[in-house]
Coordinates of C-alpha atoms and ligand atoms in Angstrom, one line a residue:
M1 CA 25.4 -23.5 37.5
K2 CA 26.8 -25.9 35.4
L3 CA 29.8 -25.2 33.7
L4 CA 31.2 -26.9 30.7
V5 CA 35.0 -27.2 30.0
C6 CA 36.1 -27.5 26.4
G7 CA 38.7 -27.0 24.3
K8 CA 41.4 -28.2 21.6
G9 CA 43.1 -32.2 23.1
G10 CA 45.7 -31.2 25.4
S11 CA 45.2 -27.7 26.2
G12 CA 44.4 -28.2 29.8
K13 CA 40.9 -28.8 29.9
S14 CA 40.7 -31.6 33.0
T15 CA 43.3 -29.7 34.4
I16 CA 41.4 -26.7 34.5
T17 CA 38.8 -28.5 35.5
A18 CA 40.0 -30.0 38.8
L19 CA 41.6 -26.4 39.6
I20 CA 38.2 -24.8 39.3
A21 CA 36.2 -27.7 41.3
K22 CA 38.8 -27.4 43.8
S23 CA 39.2 -23.8 44.6
L24 CA 34.8 -23.8 44.4
A25 CA 35.0 -26.6 47.2
R26 CA 37.3 -24.3 49.8
R27 CA 35.2 -21.7 49.0
G28 CA 32.4 -23.8 50.1
Y29 CA 30.3 -25.1 47.0
R30 CA 29.1 -28.3 46.9
V31 CA 30.5 -29.3 43.6
L32 CA 30.4 -32.5 41.0
V33 CA 32.7 -32.9 38.5
V34 CA 31.3 -34.7 35.1
D35 CA 33.8 -36.8 33.6
G36 CA 32.6 -36.6 30.0
D37 CA 35.5 -37.2 28.0
E38 CA 35.3 -41.2 26.7
S39 CA 38.9 -41.7 26.3
N40 CA 41.1 -40.6 28.8
L41 CA 40.9 -42.0 32.5
S42 CA 42.6 -39.9 34.9
L43 CA 40.4 -36.8 35.6
H44 CA 39.4 -39.0 39.0
R45 CA 43.3 -39.0 40.0
L46 CA 43.3 -35.1 39.3
L47 CA 40.3 -34.8 42.2
G48 CA 42.6 -37.6 44.5
V49 CA 39.5 -39.8 44.0
E50 CA 38.4 -43.2 43.2
K51 CA 37.3 -43.7 40.0
P52 CA 33.4 -44.2 39.9
K53 CA 31.3 -46.7 38.2
E54 CA 30.6 -45.2 34.5
L55 CA 26.8 -44.3 33.9
K56 CA 26.5 -46.1 30.9
D57 CA 26.2 -49.1 32.9
L58 CA 22.6 -48.0 34.2
F59 CA 21.5 -49.1 30.8
G60 CA 22.2 -52.6 29.5
S61 CA 23.1 -51.5 25.8
R62 CA 23.8 -48.8 23.6
R63 CA 20.4 -48.9 21.8
E64 CA 18.9 -48.7 25.7
I65 CA 20.7 -45.4 26.1
F66 CA 19.2 -43.6 23.3
E67 CA 15.7 -44.7 23.9
K68 CA 15.9 -44.2 27.9
A69 CA 18.3 -41.6 28.7
K70 CA 15.6 -38.9 28.3
N71 CA 14.0 -40.2 31.2
L72 CA 17.1 -40.9 33.4
G73 CA 15.3 -39.1 36.4
I74 CA 17.9 -38.1 38.2
R75 CA 17.1 -34.6 39.2
R76 CA 18.8 -33.8 42.5
I77 CA 22.5 -34.7 43.0
E78 CA 22.3 -36.9 45.7
E79 CA 20.0 -38.9 43.7
I80 CA 22.7 -40.4 41.6
P81 CA 23.3 -44.3 43.0
E82 CA 26.0 -44.7 45.4
E83 CA 28.0 -47.1 43.3
F84 CA 28.4 -44.0 40.7
V85 CA 29.5 -41.1 42.8
A86 CA 33.5 -40.9 44.0
R87 CA 33.7 -38.4 46.7
K88 CA 36.2 -36.6 48.6
D89 CA 35.3 -33.4 50.9
R90 CA 32.9 -31.0 48.9
I91 CA 33.9 -32.8 45.3
R92 CA 31.8 -35.4 43.8
L93 CA 33.1 -36.9 40.2
V94 CA 30.6 -38.9 38.1
C95 CA 32.3 -40.3 35.1
V96 CA 29.4 -40.7 32.1
G97 CA 31.3 -43.7 30.3
K98 CA 34.3 -44.7 28.7
I99 CA 35.3 -46.5 25.1
H100 CA 36.8 -50.1 26.3
S101 CA 36.8 -52.3 23.9
F102 CA 38.0 -52.5 20.3
G103 CA 34.9 -52.1 17.6
E104 CA 32.5 -51.2 20.2
G105 CA 31.0 -48.4 17.9
C106 CA 31.3 -44.6 18.2
A107 CA 30.4 -42.5 21.5
C108 CA 27.7 -40.9 20.6
P109 CA 25.2 -43.0 23.6
M110 CA 27.5 -41.5 25.7
G111 CA 27.1 -37.9 24.0
A112 CA 23.3 -38.5 24.3
L113 CA 23.6 -39.7 28.2
L114 CA 25.7 -36.7 28.5
R115 CA 23.3 -34.3 27.6
E116 CA 20.2 -35.8 28.9
F117 CA 21.7 -35.9 32.5
L118 CA 23.0 -32.3 32.1
K119 CA 19.3 -31.2 31.4
G120 CA 17.4 -33.2 34.1
L121 CA 20.0 -32.0 36.7
K122 CA 18.4 -29.5 39.3
L123 CA 20.8 -27.7 41.0
N124 CA 20.7 -25.5 44.7
E125 CA 21.9 -21.8 45.2
N126 CA 25.1 -23.8 46.5
E127 CA 25.9 -26.3 44.0
F128 CA 28.3 -26.3 41.2
V129 CA 28.5 -28.8 38.2
I130 CA 31.9 -28.7 36.1
V131 CA 31.9 -30.7 32.8
D132 CA 35.0 -31.8 31.6
A133 CA 34.4 -32.2 28.0
E134 CA 35.9 -34.6 25.3
A135 CA 38.1 -32.6 22.9
G136 CA 37.3 -30.5 20.2
I137 CA 33.9 -29.5 19.5
E138 CA 31.6 -32.3 18.6
H139 CA 29.8 -32.4 21.8
F140 CA 28.5 -29.0 20.4
G141 CA 27.1 -31.0 17.6
R142 CA 25.5 -33.5 20.0
G143 CA 24.1 -30.8 22.4
V144 CA 25.9 -30.9 25.5
E145 CA 26.1 -27.4 26.1
E146 CA 21.9 -26.9 26.2
G147 CA 22.1 -28.1 29.7
C148 CA 24.7 -25.8 30.5
D149 CA 24.5 -22.3 31.5
A150 CA 28.4 -21.2 30.1
V151 CA 31.1 -22.3 28.5
I152 CA 35.0 -22.5 29.2
F153 CA 37.1 -22.7 26.8
V154 CA 40.8 -23.7 27.2
L155 CA 43.2 -22.6 25.1
D156 CA 47.0 -23.3 24.9
P157 CA 49.4 -21.0 22.9
T158 CA 48.7 -22.6 19.4
Y159 CA 47.4 -22.0 16.1
E160 CA 45.5 -24.4 16.1
S161 CA 43.7 -23.2 19.8
R162 CA 43.6 -20.0 18.7
V163 CA 41.5 -21.2 15.1
M164 CA 39.1 -23.2 17.3
A165 CA 38.7 -20.5 19.7
E166 CA 37.9 -18.2 16.4
R167 CA 35.4 -20.7 14.9
I168 CA 33.7 -21.2 18.1
K169 CA 33.1 -17.5 18.5
S170 CA 31.9 -17.4 15.0
M171 CA 28.8 -20.1 15.9
N172 CA 27.1 -17.9 18.2
I173 CA 26.4 -20.7 20.5
D174 CA 23.9 -19.5 22.8
K175 CA 25.9 -19.5 25.6
K176 CA 27.9 -17.3 28.0
M177 CA 31.6 -18.2 27.0
Y178 CA 34.8 -17.6 29.0
F179 CA 37.5 -17.9 27.0
V180 CA 40.7 -19.2 29.1
L181 CA 44.5 -19.0 28.4
N182 CA 46.1 -21.9 29.5
K183 CA 50.6 -22.9 29.2
F184 CA 50.4 -18.6 29.3
D185 CA 53.2 -17.0 26.8
E186 CA 53.4 -13.5 26.4
R187 CA 54.0 -14.4 22.6
F188 CA 50.3 -15.9 22.6
S189 CA 48.9 -12.3 23.2
D190 CA 50.1 -10.8 19.7
F191 CA 47.1 -13.3 18.2
L192 CA 44.5 -12.6 19.9
S193 CA 43.2 -8.9 18.9
D194 CA 39.4 -10.0 18.8
L195 CA 38.9 -12.8 21.6
D196 CA 37.9 -11.6 25.2
V197 CA 40.2 -13.3 27.4
V198 CA 38.9 -13.7 31.0
A199 CA 42.3 -15.2 32.4
K200 CA 45.3 -16.1 31.6
I201 CA 47.2 -19.4 33.9
P202 CA 50.7 -19.3 33.5
F203 CA 52.8 -22.6 33.1
S204 CA 53.3 -24.3 36.4
E205 CA 56.1 -26.9 37.3
K206 CA 53.0 -28.4 40.1
I207 CA 50.6 -29.3 37.7
F208 CA 53.2 -30.3 35.1
L209 CA 54.5 -32.7 37.8
A210 CA 51.2 -33.8 38.9
C211 CA 50.1 -34.4 35.5
L212 CA 53.2 -36.5 34.8
K213 CA 52.9 -38.8 37.8
G214 CA 49.1 -38.8 38.1
E215 CA 48.6 -37.0 40.7
E216 CA 46.1 -35.2 42.9
L217 CA 46.5 -31.3 42.0
K218 CA 47.2 -30.0 45.4
C219 CA 48.2 -26.6 43.9
D220 CA 46.6 -22.9 44.4
I221 CA 47.3 -21.0 41.6
E222 CA 46.4 -17.3 42.0
E223 CA 44.9 -17.2 37.9
V224 CA 42.9 -19.5 38.6
E225 CA 41.5 -18.3 41.8
K226 CA 41.2 -14.9 39.9
L227 CA 38.6 -17.0 37.3
V228 CA 36.8 -17.9 39.5
D229 CA 36.4 -15.0 41.3
T230 CA 35.7 -13.1 37.8
I231 CA 32.6 -16.5 36.8
L232 CA 31.4 -16.2 40.3
N233 CA 30.9 -11.8 39.8
Q234 CA 29.5 -12.2 36.2
E235 CA 27.5 -15.6 36.8
H236 CA 25.6 -13.8 40.0
A237 CA 25.2 -10.2 38.0
R238 CA 23.4 -12.8 35.3
G239 CA 21.1 -14.5 37.7
S240 CA 22.5 -17.7 36.7
F241 CA 22.0 -18.8 40.6
L242 CA 18.7 -17.8 40.6
Q243 CA 17.0 -20.1 37.9
Y244 CA 17.1 -23.1 40.0
Ligands
LIG1 N1 49.0 -24.6 33.2 C1 49.7 -25.7 33.4 N2 51.0 -25.7 33.8 C2 51.6 -26.6 33.1 N3 51.7 -28.2 32.5 C3 50.0 -28.2 32.0 C4 49.2 -26.5 32.7 N4 47.8 -27.4 32.3 C5 48.3 -28.3 31.7 N5 49.6 -29.0 31.7 C6 50.2 -30.2 30.8 O1 49.1 -30.5 29.6 C7 49.1 -31.6 29.5 C8 47.3 -31.9 29.0 O2 46.3 -31.3 29.9 P1 45.5 -31.7 30.5 O3 45.6 -33.3 30.5 O4 44.6 -31.0 31.2 O5 44.3 -31.1 28.9 P2 43.1 -31.9 28.6 O6 42.9 -30.5 27.0 O7 42.2 -32.4 29.3 O8 43.5 -32.9 27.6 P3 42.9 -34.0 26.6 O9 41.9 -33.0 25.6 O10 44.1 -34.9 26.3 O11 41.7 -34.3 27.2 C9 49.0 -32.1 31.3 O12 49.7 -33.2 31.1 C10 49.9 -31.1 32.0 O13 51.1 -31.7 31.3
LIG2 MG1 41.5 -34.1 29.4

């Protein structure tokens, strides 16, 4: 199944993506992490893999991405050309594309490519795709969630996160939503009356230090394991694994 991880800037999307990927890999799933953030550069470090070549380099120009992304022709994880995949154990990483130079234009081609790549990909029952989205909600405008089965919305304990989560909820996006509180602080609970929260991930010194140093996230966080249990149970119940 395919999960889209989104939320406000700095809420912990990349951290949660990497922790979930590692947990699923330990449980025997083959996990493809998709770096869908065109700005930040270090997701590969949290996963402990090399930086792969960017998928956008499959095309000669931005215009070509718009014209040809729909016919990308990648239907299975193993069909992704080798140089575009970084791997370690059961985890693979692909990167859609980064902004590299001043004035190169908006990131819309990357959004279109991400959407079509996800829509086209077919998975086996033991395969997971986890997408680390760019900050904010623009990817919903680009339809990136269309190819995903469920969305994980990561909140940090800020007013801005709460307002964004409420806005997402009111948009009635046609996807299963999992709201996850990250860097959890008890005081946040008072403000969350209407959100169906599935996990509260505490502030962790190990996570903080790994992110500070740009090191692989090697810690097991009990609440992340519970979150993965919840997602697996609910998605099995919804039949998300049967449709592929
Ligand atoms: N559970 C946690 N415990 C401690 N620190 C955390 C935790 N989660 C995230 N952080 C800290 O928050 C910072 C931001 O996390 P992360 O890069 O995962 O957020 P993000 O939502 O992906 O950010 P961006 O919007 O820039 O992509 C990290 O560098 C790390 O210092
Ligand atoms: Mg990030």
